[in-house]
Tab-separated table of C-alpha atoms in Angstrom:
chain	number	residue	atom	x	y	z
A	1	MET	CA	-42.389	58.196	4.614
A	2	ARG	CA	-39.293	59.894	6.831
A	3	LEU	CA	-40.477	57.733	10.115
A	4	SER	CA	-40.290	54.695	7.643
A	5	PHE	CA	-36.492	56.137	7.147
A	6	VAL	CA	-35.413	56.720	10.247
A	7	ARG	CA	-36.982	53.057	11.157
A	8	THR	CA	-34.901	51.042	8.886
A	9	LEU	CA	-31.875	52.829	9.990
A	10	LEU	CA	-32.113	52.122	13.745
A	11	VAL	CA	-32.915	48.146	12.099
A	12	LEU	CA	-29.878	48.074	10.014
A	13	ALA	CA	-27.852	49.390	13.035
A	14	LEU	CA	-29.541	46.989	15.760
A	15	LEU	CA	-28.238	44.086	13.401
A	16	GLY	CA	-24.990	45.660	12.593
A	17	ASN	CA	-24.318	45.588	16.546
A	18	ILE	CA	-25.505	42.141	16.693
A	19	ILE	CA	-23.057	41.098	14.118
A	20	ILE	CA	-20.100	42.715	16.089
A	21	TRP	CA	-21.041	41.333	19.273
A	22	HIS	CA	-21.133	37.868	17.271
A	23	ARG	CA	-17.839	37.586	16.139
A	24	ILE	CA	-16.673	39.305	19.494
A	25	TRP	CA	-17.923	36.052	21.217
A	26	ARG	CA	-16.440	33.720	18.366
A	27	LEU	CA	-13.350	34.956	18.459
A	28	PHE	CA	-13.119	34.758	22.184
A	29	ALA	CA	-13.943	31.073	22.187
A	30	ALA	CA	-11.761	30.804	19.487
A	31	GLN	CA	-8.975	31.936	22.097
A	32	ASN	CA	-9.833	30.077	24.742
A	33	THR	CA	-9.562	26.938	22.847
A	34	LEU	CA	-6.665	26.874	21.175
A	35	GLY	CA	-4.673	27.192	24.512
A	36	LEU	CA	-5.993	23.761	24.649
A	37	LEU	CA	-5.325	23.082	21.054
A	38	THR	CA	-2.010	24.434	20.695
A	39	PRO	CA	1.051	21.965	20.981
A	40	GLY	CA	3.259	22.488	24.078
A	41	VAL	CA	0.816	24.478	26.154
A	42	VAL	CA	-0.769	23.085	28.746
A	43	THR	CA	-3.484	24.408	30.265
A	44	ASN	CA	-4.062	24.837	34.621
A	45	ASP	CA	-7.978	24.945	34.225
A	46	PRO	CA	-9.479	22.776	36.901
A	47	PRO	CA	-10.131	19.380	36.322
A	48	GLN	CA	-13.958	20.074	36.193
A	49	LYS	CA	-13.975	22.831	34.079
A	50	LEU	CA	-10.726	21.172	31.468
A	51	HIS	CA	-13.300	18.182	30.896
A	52	ARG	CA	-16.272	20.835	30.155
A	53	ARG	CA	-13.901	22.076	27.361
A	54	LEU	CA	-12.415	18.169	26.631
A	55	SER	CA	-16.056	17.235	26.331
A	56	ARG	CA	-17.053	20.023	23.294
A	57	LEU	CA	-13.855	19.108	21.174
A	58	VAL	CA	-13.803	15.006	21.657
A	59	THR	CA	-16.632	12.208	20.858
A	60	ILE	CA	-15.672	8.829	21.932
A	61	ILE	CA	-16.422	6.181	19.877
A	62	ILE	CA	-16.633	2.302	20.955
A	63	ARG	CA	-16.847	0.723	17.121
A	64	GLN	CA	-15.735	-3.286	17.332
A	65	PHE	CA	-17.117	-5.722	20.058
A	66	GLU	CA	-18.454	-8.519	20.019
A	67	SER	CA	-22.488	-9.882	21.815
A	68	PHE	CA	-20.604	-13.018	23.160
A	69	GLU	CA	-18.211	-11.373	25.543
A	70	ASN	CA	-17.087	-7.452	26.202
A	71	ASP	CA	-16.098	-4.950	28.378
A	72	VAL	CA	-18.500	-2.639	26.851
A	73	VAL	CA	-19.903	-1.462	30.278
A	74	SER	CA	-16.701	-0.611	32.065
A	75	THR	CA	-15.059	0.589	29.345
A	76	VAL	CA	-18.261	3.396	29.261
A	77	GLU	CA	-17.737	3.738	33.188
A	78	SER	CA	-14.440	4.487	32.754
A	79	VAL	CA	-14.510	7.112	30.412
A	80	LEU	CA	-17.448	8.496	32.528
A	81	ASN	CA	-15.418	8.692	35.640
A	82	SER	CA	-13.085	11.078	34.473
A	83	PHE	CA	-15.256	13.236	32.248
A	84	PRO	CA	-18.859	12.846	33.028
A	85	THR	CA	-20.626	14.687	29.601
A	86	ILE	CA	-17.977	13.454	27.114
A	87	PRO	CA	-20.673	12.168	23.891
A	88	ILE	CA	-19.959	8.274	23.660
A	89	LEU	CA	-21.476	6.790	20.956
A	90	ILE	CA	-21.726	2.694	21.042
A	91	ILE	CA	-22.149	1.690	17.351
A	92	CYS	CA	-22.797	-1.948	16.427
A	93	ASP	CA	-24.407	-3.866	13.339
A	94	GLU	CA	-26.718	-4.765	14.619
A	95	LEU	CA	-28.420	-5.061	18.091
A	96	PRO	CA	-26.384	-6.846	20.717
A	97	TYR	CA	-27.678	-9.446	22.035
A	98	PRO	CA	-27.421	-10.797	25.398
A	99	PRO	CA	-28.388	-6.699	25.737
A	100	LEU	CA	-25.773	-4.884	27.081
A	101	GLU	CA	-26.406	-3.847	30.792
A	102	LEU	CA	-26.392	-0.129	30.041
A	103	HIS	CA	-29.910	2.010	31.549
A	104	LEU	CA	-29.176	4.247	28.496
A	105	GLU	CA	-32.704	6.122	29.721
A	106	ASN	CA	-30.444	6.913	33.041
A	107	GLU	CA	-29.767	10.370	33.263
A	108	THR	CA	-26.163	9.993	34.433
A	109	LEU	CA	-25.893	8.697	30.228
A	110	HIS	CA	-28.081	10.763	28.603
A	111	ASN	CA	-24.925	11.603	26.454
A	112	VAL	CA	-23.963	7.780	26.051
A	113	LYS	CA	-25.730	6.594	22.601
A	114	LEU	CA	-26.279	2.803	21.342
A	115	ILE	CA	-26.034	2.774	17.505
A	116	THR	CA	-27.062	0.121	15.644
A	117	LEU	CA	-26.340	-0.125	11.783
A	118	GLN	CA	-28.964	-2.402	10.289
A	119	THR	CA	-31.938	-0.832	8.720
A	120	ASP	CA	-34.836	-0.661	11.189
A	121	PHE	CA	-38.805	0.081	10.271
A	122	ASN	CA	-38.487	2.057	13.563
A	123	LYS	CA	-35.689	4.088	13.556
A	124	THR	CA	-34.572	6.770	10.280
A	125	TYR	CA	-31.563	7.258	8.160
A	126	GLU	CA	-30.294	9.871	10.304
A	127	GLU	CA	-30.945	7.842	13.762
A	128	ARG	CA	-28.743	4.459	12.373
A	129	ASN	CA	-26.325	7.056	11.356
A	130	PRO	CA	-23.361	7.719	13.919
A	131	MET	CA	-22.357	11.346	11.529
A	132	PHE	CA	-25.425	12.528	12.910
A	133	TYR	CA	-24.878	12.483	16.622
A	134	ILE	CA	-21.259	13.735	16.309
A	135	ARG	CA	-20.282	17.412	17.074
A	136	THR	CA	-16.992	17.756	17.828
A	137	LYS	CA	-14.003	18.573	16.199
A	138	PHE	CA	-12.539	15.403	17.488
A	139	VAL	CA	-13.407	11.479	17.447
A	140	LEU	CA	-11.777	8.691	19.625
A	141	PHE	CA	-12.048	5.198	18.899
A	142	LEU	CA	-11.463	3.970	21.847
A	143	PRO	CA	-11.522	-0.103	22.222
A	144	ASP	CA	-13.541	-2.553	24.369
A	145	ALA	CA	-12.055	-3.395	27.190
A	146	SER	CA	-9.603	0.016	27.406
A	147	ARG	CA	-9.492	2.646	30.107
A	148	VAL	CA	-8.884	6.032	30.720
A	149	SER	CA	-5.498	6.318	32.666
A	150	THR	CA	-5.569	9.868	33.492
A	151	LYS	CA	-7.890	12.884	32.793
A	152	GLN	CA	-4.892	14.730	31.416
A	153	ILE	CA	-4.254	12.412	28.617
A	154	LEU	CA	-7.094	13.357	26.306
A	155	GLN	CA	-5.516	16.921	26.340
A	156	ASN	CA	-2.014	15.965	25.811
A	157	ILE	CA	-3.401	13.685	22.140
A	158	ILE	CA	-5.339	16.506	21.288
A	159	GLN	CA	-2.068	18.794	21.552
A	160	MET	CA	-0.741	15.872	18.946
A	161	SER	CA	-3.135	16.309	16.343
A	162	GLU	CA	-0.806	18.163	14.119
A	163	PHE	CA	-0.011	14.667	12.736
A	164	GLY	CA	-2.801	13.973	11.294
A	165	ILE	CA	-4.339	10.827	12.526
A	166	VAL	CA	-2.894	9.361	16.191
A	167	THR	CA	-2.335	6.535	17.990
A	168	ILE	CA	-2.238	5.688	21.315
A	169	PRO	CA	-1.023	1.654	23.187
A	170	VAL	CA	-3.503	0.298	25.043
A	171	GLY	CA	-1.721	-1.486	27.842
A	172	LYS	CA	1.956	-2.647	27.395
A	173	VAL	CA	1.846	-3.353	23.727
A	174	THR	CA	4.377	-2.458	21.286
A	175	LEU	CA	2.705	-1.147	18.499
A	176	SER	CA	3.848	-2.153	14.541
A	177	CYS	CA	3.569	0.105	11.798
A	178	LEU	CA	2.342	-1.383	7.835
A	179	ALA	CA	2.896	0.605	4.619
A	180	VAL	CA	-0.178	0.328	2.630
A	181	ASN	CA	0.184	0.472	-1.685
A	182	LEU	CA	-3.641	0.667	-2.573
A	183	LYS	CA	-4.052	0.374	-6.287
A	184	ILE	CA	-7.386	1.036	-6.754
A	185	LYS	CA	-7.847	0.738	-10.256
A	186	GLU	CA	-6.213	-2.614	-10.396
A	187	TRP	CA	-8.366	-4.322	-7.179
A	188	SER	CA	-4.713	-4.712	-5.441
A	189	LEU	CA	-3.363	-4.062	-1.737
A	190	GLN	CA	-0.286	-4.223	-0.375
A	191	PHE	CA	1.161	-4.093	2.873
A	192	ALA	CA	4.758	-4.242	4.273
A	193	HIS	CA	6.840	-3.565	6.929
A	194	SER	CA	7.939	-0.277	7.869
A	195	SER	CA	10.268	1.194	10.835
A	196	ASP	CA	8.912	4.529	10.938
A	197	MET	CA	6.487	6.216	13.424
A	198	LYS	CA	4.417	7.656	10.548
A	199	CYS	CA	2.993	5.111	8.266
A	200	ASP	CA	-0.520	3.943	6.814
A	201	PHE	CA	-1.611	1.009	8.814
A	202	VAL	CA	-1.151	0.550	12.929
A	203	VAL	CA	-1.146	-3.472	14.410
A	204	GLY	CA	-1.380	-3.627	17.870
A	205	LYS	CA	-4.834	-3.231	20.961
A	206	HIS	CA	-4.956	0.900	20.587
A	207	ALA	CA	-7.089	3.909	19.946
A	208	THR	CA	-7.584	5.961	17.647
A	209	MET	CA	-8.089	9.905	17.467
A	210	LEU	CA	-8.518	11.596	13.907
A	211	GLU	CA	-10.428	14.908	13.325
A	212	VAL	CA	-13.981	14.611	12.016
A	213	LYS	CA	-13.150	15.957	8.980
A	214	THR	CA	-11.006	13.066	7.699
A	215	LEU	CA	-13.785	11.230	8.540
A	216	ARG	CA	-16.817	12.583	6.828
A	217	LYS	CA	-14.374	11.616	3.714
A	218	LEU	CA	-14.174	8.375	3.920
A	219	SER	CA	-16.551	5.925	2.088
A	220	ASP	CA	-17.623	3.723	4.929
A	221	PRO	CA	-15.700	5.147	7.728
A	222	PHE	CA	-17.550	2.366	10.617
A	223	LEU	CA	-17.191	-0.548	8.262
A	224	LEU	CA	-15.753	-3.819	9.823
A	225	PRO	CA	-13.234	-5.144	10.842
A	226	PHE	CA	-12.695	-2.349	12.633
A	227	PRO	CA	-10.175	-0.640	12.358
A	228	ASP	CA	-8.182	-1.610	9.615
A	229	ALA	CA	-10.789	-0.828	7.466
A	230	LEU	CA	-10.191	2.265	8.824
A	231	TYR	CA	-7.055	2.353	7.658
A	232	ILE	CA	-7.656	1.410	4.199
A	233	GLN	CA	-10.269	4.006	3.886
A	234	THR	CA	-7.240	6.706	5.496
A	235	ALA	CA	-4.308	5.358	3.302
A	236	ALA	CA	-6.476	5.606	-0.420
A	237	ILE	CA	-6.653	9.926	0.731
A	238	GLY	CA	-3.659	9.697	1.490
A	239	THR	CA	-3.646	10.206	5.676
A	240	LYS	CA	-0.772	9.124	7.814
A	241	ILE	CA	-1.056	7.631	11.399
A	242	HIS	CA	1.636	9.049	14.177
A	243	ILE	CA	1.991	6.433	17.146
A	244	LEU	CA	2.387	7.957	20.530
A	245	LYS	CA	4.961	6.367	22.357
A	246	ASN	CA	5.153	8.019	25.468
A	247	HIS	CA	0.985	7.477	25.850
A	248	GLN	CA	-0.786	4.841	27.095
A	249	PHE	CA	-4.659	4.036	28.065
A	250	ASN	CA	-4.482	0.831	30.467
A	251	GLU	CA	-5.759	-2.157	29.597
A	252	GLY	CA	-9.438	-3.509	30.845
A	253	LYS	CA	-10.609	-6.901	31.533
A	254	SER	CA	-9.072	-9.526	29.788
A	255	LEU	CA	-11.394	-11.188	26.990
A	256	TYR	CA	-11.514	-14.209	25.057
A	257	ARG	CA	-9.294	-16.465	27.134
A	258	ASN	CA	-10.765	-19.812	26.438
A	259	GLN	CA	-9.687	-22.192	22.307
A	260	GLN	CA	-13.262	-21.887	21.963
A	261	THR	CA	-13.825	-18.419	21.621
A	262	GLN	CA	-10.619	-17.553	20.216
A	263	TRP	CA	-11.517	-19.128	17.535
A	264	LYS	CA	-15.099	-17.689	17.412
A	265	LEU	CA	-13.247	-14.241	17.086
A	266	GLU	CA	-10.866	-15.853	14.126
A	267	GLN	CA	-13.772	-16.887	12.318
A	268	LEU	CA	-15.620	-13.375	12.660
A	269	HIS	CA	-12.759	-11.548	11.414
A	270	GLN	CA	-12.223	-13.802	8.437
A	271	SER	CA	-16.033	-13.320	7.410
A	272	ARG	CA	-15.760	-9.983	8.155
A	273	GLU	CA	-12.496	-9.002	6.147
A	274	ARG	CA	-13.437	-11.304	3.587
A	275	LEU	CA	-16.652	-8.745	3.141
A	276	MET	CA	-14.350	-5.924	3.554
A	277	PHE	CA	-12.196	-6.551	0.626
A	278	LYS	CA	-15.748	-7.192	-1.260
A	279	GLN	CA	-17.154	-3.862	-0.445
A	280	LEU	CA	-14.073	-2.364	-1.104
A	281	GLY	CA	-13.277	-4.423	-3.973
A	282	ILE	CA	-10.332	-5.845	-3.213
A	283	LYS	CA	-9.355	-8.685	-5.172
A	284	LYS	CA	-5.494	-9.168	-4.327
A	285	VAL	CA	-4.044	-8.688	-1.036
A	286	THR	CA	-0.326	-9.244	-0.739
A	287	ARG	CA	0.174	-9.637	3.231
A	288	ALA	CA	3.468	-8.179	5.299
A	289	SER	CA	4.711	-11.846	4.670
A	290	ASN	CA	4.988	-12.019	0.620
A	291	PHE	CA	1.837	-14.423	0.942
A	292	ILE	CA	-0.743	-13.526	-1.624
A	293	GLU	CA	-4.490	-13.886	-0.828
A	294	TRP	CA	-6.988	-13.627	-3.633
A	295	TYR	CA	-10.668	-12.396	-2.584
A	296	GLY	CA	-13.745	-12.784	-4.739
A	297	CYS	CA	-12.988	-15.254	-7.867
A	298	SER	CA	-11.204	-18.761	-8.964
A	299	ARG	CA	-11.685	-21.684	-10.435
A	300	GLU	CA	-14.795	-22.775	-8.598
A	301	THR	CA	-16.709	-19.535	-8.570
A	302	SER	CA	-18.103	-17.287	-11.253
A	303	ARG	CA	-16.564	-15.150	-13.647
A	304	CYS	CA	-14.960	-11.959	-11.729
A	305	PHE	CA	-17.145	-9.108	-13.446
A	306	GLY	CA	-20.266	-9.012	-15.325
A	307	SER	CA	-21.282	-9.351	-19.136
A	308	VAL	CA	-19.729	-7.762	-21.731
A	309	ILE	CA	-21.825	-5.427	-23.651
A	310	ASN	CA	-20.551	-4.046	-27.038
A	311	GLY	CA	-16.893	-5.507	-26.202
A	312	ILE	CA	-17.080	-3.561	-22.849
A	313	PRO	CA	-16.942	-4.910	-19.393
A	314	SER	CA	-18.694	-2.762	-16.398
A	315	TYR	CA	-15.868	-2.056	-14.667
A	316	PHE	CA	-14.622	0.268	-17.033
A	317	TYR	CA	-16.997	2.349	-16.128
A	318	GLN	CA	-15.960	2.192	-12.057
A	319	ASN	CA	-12.532	3.708	-13.326
A	320	ARG	CA	-10.502	0.029	-12.820
A	321	TYR	CA	-8.826	-1.886	-14.908
A	322	THR	CA	-9.391	-5.943	-15.260
A	323	PRO	CA	-9.099	-7.658	-11.427
A	324	PRO	CA	-6.164	-9.019	-11.143
A	325	CYS	CA	-7.534	-12.749	-10.233
A	326	CYS	CA	-9.480	-12.695	-13.264
A	327	LEU	CA	-6.037	-12.157	-15.843
A	328	ALA	CA	-4.012	-14.605	-13.650
A	329	GLY	CA	-6.972	-17.200	-14.934
A	330	LEU	CA	-7.026	-16.384	-18.435
A	331	ARG	CA	-3.320	-16.839	-18.464
A	332	LYS	CA	-4.408	-20.240	-16.890
A	333	VAL	CA	-6.750	-20.830	-19.700
A	334	ALA	CA	-4.302	-19.220	-22.296
A	335	HIS	CA	-1.362	-21.659	-21.252
A	336	HIS	CA	-3.830	-24.971	-21.586
A	337	VAL	CA	-5.055	-24.117	-24.800
A	338	PHE	CA	-1.258	-23.582	-25.936
A	339	ASP	CA	-0.076	-26.552	-25.112
A	340	LYS	CA	-3.665	-28.539	-26.473
A	341	LEU	CA	-3.017	-26.945	-30.044
A	342	ASP	CA	1.135	-27.495	-29.985
A	343	GLU	CA	0.307	-30.983	-29.300
A	344	VAL	CA	-1.741	-32.103	-32.416
A	345	GLY	CA	-0.015	-29.780	-34.548
A	346	ILE	CA	-2.730	-26.967	-35.108
A	347	ARG	CA	-0.641	-23.847	-36.481
A	348	PHE	CA	-1.473	-20.850	-34.355
A	349	TRP	CA	-1.120	-16.967	-33.763
A	350	LEU	CA	-1.442	-14.185	-30.974
A	351	GLU	CA	-4.714	-12.525	-32.866
A	352	GLY	CA	-6.366	-8.800	-31.565
A	353	THR	CA	-5.782	-6.939	-28.193
A	354	SER	CA	-3.244	-10.318	-27.013
A	355	LEU	CA	-0.852	-9.019	-29.921
A	356	LEU	CA	-0.947	-5.672	-28.679
A	357	GLY	CA	-0.904	-7.131	-25.186
A	358	ALA	CA	2.605	-8.669	-25.947
A	359	MET	CA	4.036	-6.613	-28.154
A	360	LYS	CA	3.304	-3.395	-25.531
A	361	ASN	CA	4.258	-5.413	-22.235
A	362	GLY	CA	4.496	-8.916	-22.945
A	363	ASP	CA	1.857	-10.024	-21.153
A	364	ILE	CA	-2.627	-9.867	-21.761
A	365	LEU	CA	-2.977	-5.883	-21.387
A	366	PRO	CA	-4.595	-4.542	-17.793
A	367	TRP	CA	-7.609	-4.362	-19.419
A	368	ASP	CA	-8.313	-7.027	-21.707
A	369	HIS	CA	-11.301	-9.342	-20.803
A	370	GLU	CA	-9.913	-12.496	-22.893
A	371	VAL	CA	-7.486	-13.500	-25.388
A	372	GLN	CA	-7.465	-14.163	-28.441
A	373	ILE	CA	-5.742	-17.081	-30.823
A	374	GLY	CA	-5.879	-17.269	-34.237
A	375	ILE	CA	-5.695	-20.577	-36.121
A	376	ASN	CA	-5.737	-22.629	-39.087
A	377	ARG	CA	-9.172	-23.681	-39.974
A	378	PHE	CA	-7.937	-26.598	-42.632
A	379	ASP	CA	-5.843	-27.515	-38.648
A	380	LEU	CA	-9.471	-28.260	-36.667
A	381	GLU	CA	-9.855	-31.859	-36.990
A	382	ARG	CA	-6.576	-32.895	-35.451
A	383	SER	CA	-8.173	-32.062	-31.766
A	384	PRO	CA	-10.370	-33.811	-30.414
A	385	TRP	CA	-11.552	-30.977	-28.150
A	386	LEU	CA	-12.902	-29.094	-31.022
A	387	VAL	CA	-13.881	-31.708	-33.262
A	388	LYS	CA	-16.200	-32.654	-29.787
A	389	ALA	CA	-16.671	-28.762	-29.345
A	390	LYS	CA	-18.810	-28.278	-33.084
A	391	VAL	CA	-21.089	-30.399	-32.029
A	392	LYS	CA	-22.002	-29.696	-28.201
A	393	PRO	CA	-19.716	-28.245	-24.948
A	394	THR	CA	-16.980	-30.407	-23.780
A	395	ILE	CA	-14.861	-30.400	-20.797
A	396	ASP	CA	-11.608	-32.229	-21.163
A	397	ASN	CA	-9.230	-33.934	-18.746
A	398	HIS	CA	-8.296	-30.799	-17.200
A	399	GLY	CA	-11.775	-29.542	-16.630
A	400	PHE	CA	-11.484	-26.837	-18.925
A	401	VAL	CA	-14.466	-26.265	-21.370
A	402	TRP	CA	-14.049	-26.426	-25.431
A	403	GLU	CA	-17.315	-24.900	-27.109
A	404	LYS	CA	-18.519	-23.512	-29.789
A	405	ALA	CA	-19.737	-19.709	-29.830
A	406	THR	CA	-23.002	-18.988	-30.740
A	407	GLU	CA	-22.421	-15.667	-31.557
A	408	GLY	CA	-20.002	-16.450	-34.628
A	409	GLU	CA	-18.079	-19.166	-36.256
A	410	PHE	CA	-14.846	-19.327	-33.834
A	411	PHE	CA	-14.430	-21.296	-30.320
A	412	LYS	CA	-14.490	-20.304	-26.771
A	413	VAL	CA	-12.056	-22.311	-24.106
A	414	GLN	CA	-13.743	-21.835	-20.889
A	415	TYR	CA	-11.706	-22.137	-17.588
A	416	SER	CA	-13.877	-24.476	-15.851
A	417	LYS	CA	-17.861	-24.777	-16.083
A	418	ILE	CA	-18.502	-22.015	-13.703
A	419	ASN	CA	-16.189	-19.280	-14.253
A	420	ASN	CA	-16.448	-18.364	-17.595
A	421	LEU	CA	-13.617	-16.467	-18.321
A	422	HIS	CA	-12.333	-17.485	-21.535
A	423	VAL	CA	-9.861	-17.715	-25.004
A	424	ASN	CA	-11.325	-17.268	-28.596
A	425	LEU	CA	-10.094	-19.677	-30.805
A	426	LEU	CA	-10.803	-17.689	-34.222
A	427	PRO	CA	-10.394	-19.914	-37.406
A	428	PHE	CA	-8.871	-17.818	-40.552
A	429	TYR	CA	-8.017	-20.094	-43.796
A	430	PRO	CA	-6.449	-19.228	-46.867
A	431	LYS	CA	-8.036	-16.888	-49.893
A	432	ASN	CA	-6.249	-15.580	-52.820
A	433	GLY	CA	-3.018	-14.991	-50.798
A	434	SER	CA	-5.243	-13.613	-48.128
A	435	MET	CA	-6.516	-14.895	-44.450
A	436	VAL	CA	-9.983	-14.631	-44.247
A	437	LYS	CA	-12.779	-15.771	-42.427
A	438	ASP	CA	-16.262	-17.691	-43.503
A	439	ALA	CA	-18.127	-15.121	-40.572
A	440	TRP	CA	-18.265	-11.862	-38.867
A	441	PHE	CA	-16.643	-12.267	-35.777
A	442	MET	CA	-14.721	-10.374	-32.760
A	443	LYS	CA	-14.461	-7.305	-35.775
A	444	ASN	CA	-10.791	-9.395	-36.929
A	445	GLU	CA	-9.789	-8.060	-40.255
A	446	ASP	CA	-9.406	-10.621	-42.982
A	447	PHE	CA	-4.951	-9.920	-43.806
A	448	PRO	CA	-2.740	-11.000	-46.189
A	449	GLU	CA	-0.835	-14.318	-45.612
A	450	GLN	CA	2.665	-13.533	-46.052
A	451	PHE	CA	2.339	-12.024	-42.333
A	452	LEU	CA	2.201	-16.087	-41.151
A	453	HIS	CA	4.929	-16.653	-43.839
A	454	PRO	CA	7.237	-17.293	-42.081
A	455	MET	CA	5.792	-16.889	-38.102
A	456	SER	CA	7.580	-15.385	-35.731
A	457	SER	CA	6.941	-15.207	-31.987
A	458	ILE	CA	6.822	-12.857	-29.466
A	459	GLU	CA	6.567	-13.486	-25.528
A	460	PHE	CA	3.429	-13.240	-23.630
A	461	ALA	CA	2.105	-14.370	-20.213
A	462	GLY	CA	5.385	-15.853	-19.423
A	463	ARG	CA	6.194	-18.074	-22.490
A	464	HIS	CA	7.288	-17.820	-26.545
A	465	VAL	CA	4.399	-18.105	-28.837
A	466	PRO	CA	4.106	-17.740	-31.942
A	467	CYS	CA	2.937	-14.515	-33.752
A	468	PRO	CA	2.328	-12.955	-36.770
A	469	ASN	CA	6.098	-11.600	-38.689
A	470	ASN	CA	6.164	-7.198	-38.616
A	471	ILE	CA	4.115	-7.017	-36.054
A	472	ARG	CA	3.337	-3.534	-36.045
A	473	ASP	CA	1.798	-3.511	-39.579
A	474	PHE	CA	-0.200	-6.486	-38.794
A	475	LEU	CA	-2.161	-4.346	-35.525
A	476	GLU	CA	-1.888	-1.308	-37.336
A	477	LEU	CA	-3.811	-3.150	-40.609
A	478	LYS	CA	-6.102	-4.699	-37.827
A	479	TYR	CA	-6.807	-0.903	-35.737
A	480	PHE	CA	-5.240	2.160	-36.803
A	481	LYS	CA	-1.852	3.452	-37.382
A	482	GLY	CA	-0.016	4.307	-34.292
A	483	VAL	CA	-2.077	2.004	-32.240
A	484	VAL	CA	0.929	0.659	-30.048
A	485	GLU	CA	1.872	3.947	-29.208
A	486	ASN	CA	-1.677	4.993	-28.437
A	487	SER	CA	-3.688	2.142	-26.628
A	488	LYS	CA	-3.994	3.498	-23.023
A	489	LEU	CA	-7.590	4.132	-22.823
A	490	PRO	CA	-9.106	1.714	-23.655
A	491	SER	CA	-12.381	3.656	-24.369
A	492	LYS	CA	-11.366	5.410	-27.319
A	493	ILE	CA	-10.338	2.023	-29.070
A	494	ILE	CA	-12.998	-0.862	-30.257
A	495	PHE	CA	-10.935	-3.605	-28.165
A	496	ASN	CA	-14.215	-5.945	-29.340
């Protein structure tokens, strides 16, 4: 018994010594690295020792290059000439063809890896995941056709790492800064020129260094086009970029000099950009020139959201509002319907959530997916389009589709035959002092006729439209008391 106790004490003492020596070794290693990472401290290590230390700190990544014309091989050789052991990852969406003339089986290139992101039966998920190969504190994204000018430049860049993301010009290019206003909930992205050297987005050929812990926070850090997609994602987490004016990498081979390759490159960039906006859920882009571009929805495409179940569109579950292109389309349909009803003298008024939006901000509610208009049922025969819609869907002279709803006694006017963004026309008629309907639809309650005698008007989607008088009482009758002030969370209000 006593012998077992002594053995236990000896084992514990041995473990304690191992832990103490391990902590001393880690402290010593951290102090050796500190001099390299501290701004203003220049190490006087011999070149061989310096590049080995840097190789343990930085992974070089070449992300975007074109199979039909590139300078990847010479770019890799340039890095290896200064840093023979530094890890280099060449990342591409699919295996490049023609193949890169890199003999990766050669022992001198054992630290260089070509990673294809494309699904491959012969490779595991880890083998296709660039993050699996990164073991360093920093990554340096080096553009194709660039050269490492001096061995000291990498150390100098690391010393500037206190700024977060650091960019370094390649060649004699002057880099420019853009501010990024990303509104995820509104599916929108806005660029603006910035004179500050700390910004969200950098334009011009450059290399980018950042910490791996920042890279791990991004949803898709290697998304093309690169580095555009990277900067949109870093802007989303509030990380700023600092441009280093006093440093630069040399430029390599001149690429894409003829008109054909320039056109091909531009087409590739546009298609990658469209795919990027789709994957990031961005539908409205305002360029720095204030030019607005729409992605993912138009009159010639399907509606920019899927089915609406129980009155709740799917994007609510993504914690997003109605896509801005859908709101723009809804405004166009509403304006067209207002004009057509006015032309034939049909009495109409804003209903439901559309009236609520007009009351709150003079527009469609940011989360609404349709416009609701009440009409006097006795006036239906005045509209040739409503008369035709009773029998079958019909397309008017401007391409809008008029049809009788299948889910109740009301009508819909759609944006187009393809895009079914729509305005609901809800027929009411007077009976015993109330405006009533023949069948249940849209949960729009009957209401006293006096709300329409006389009617008022209100600003809605850029124009004045008729509405009930005493709007607050009307809405509170339809929904609940205080609905105007307490309608910020759609999930708590039934807007069917």
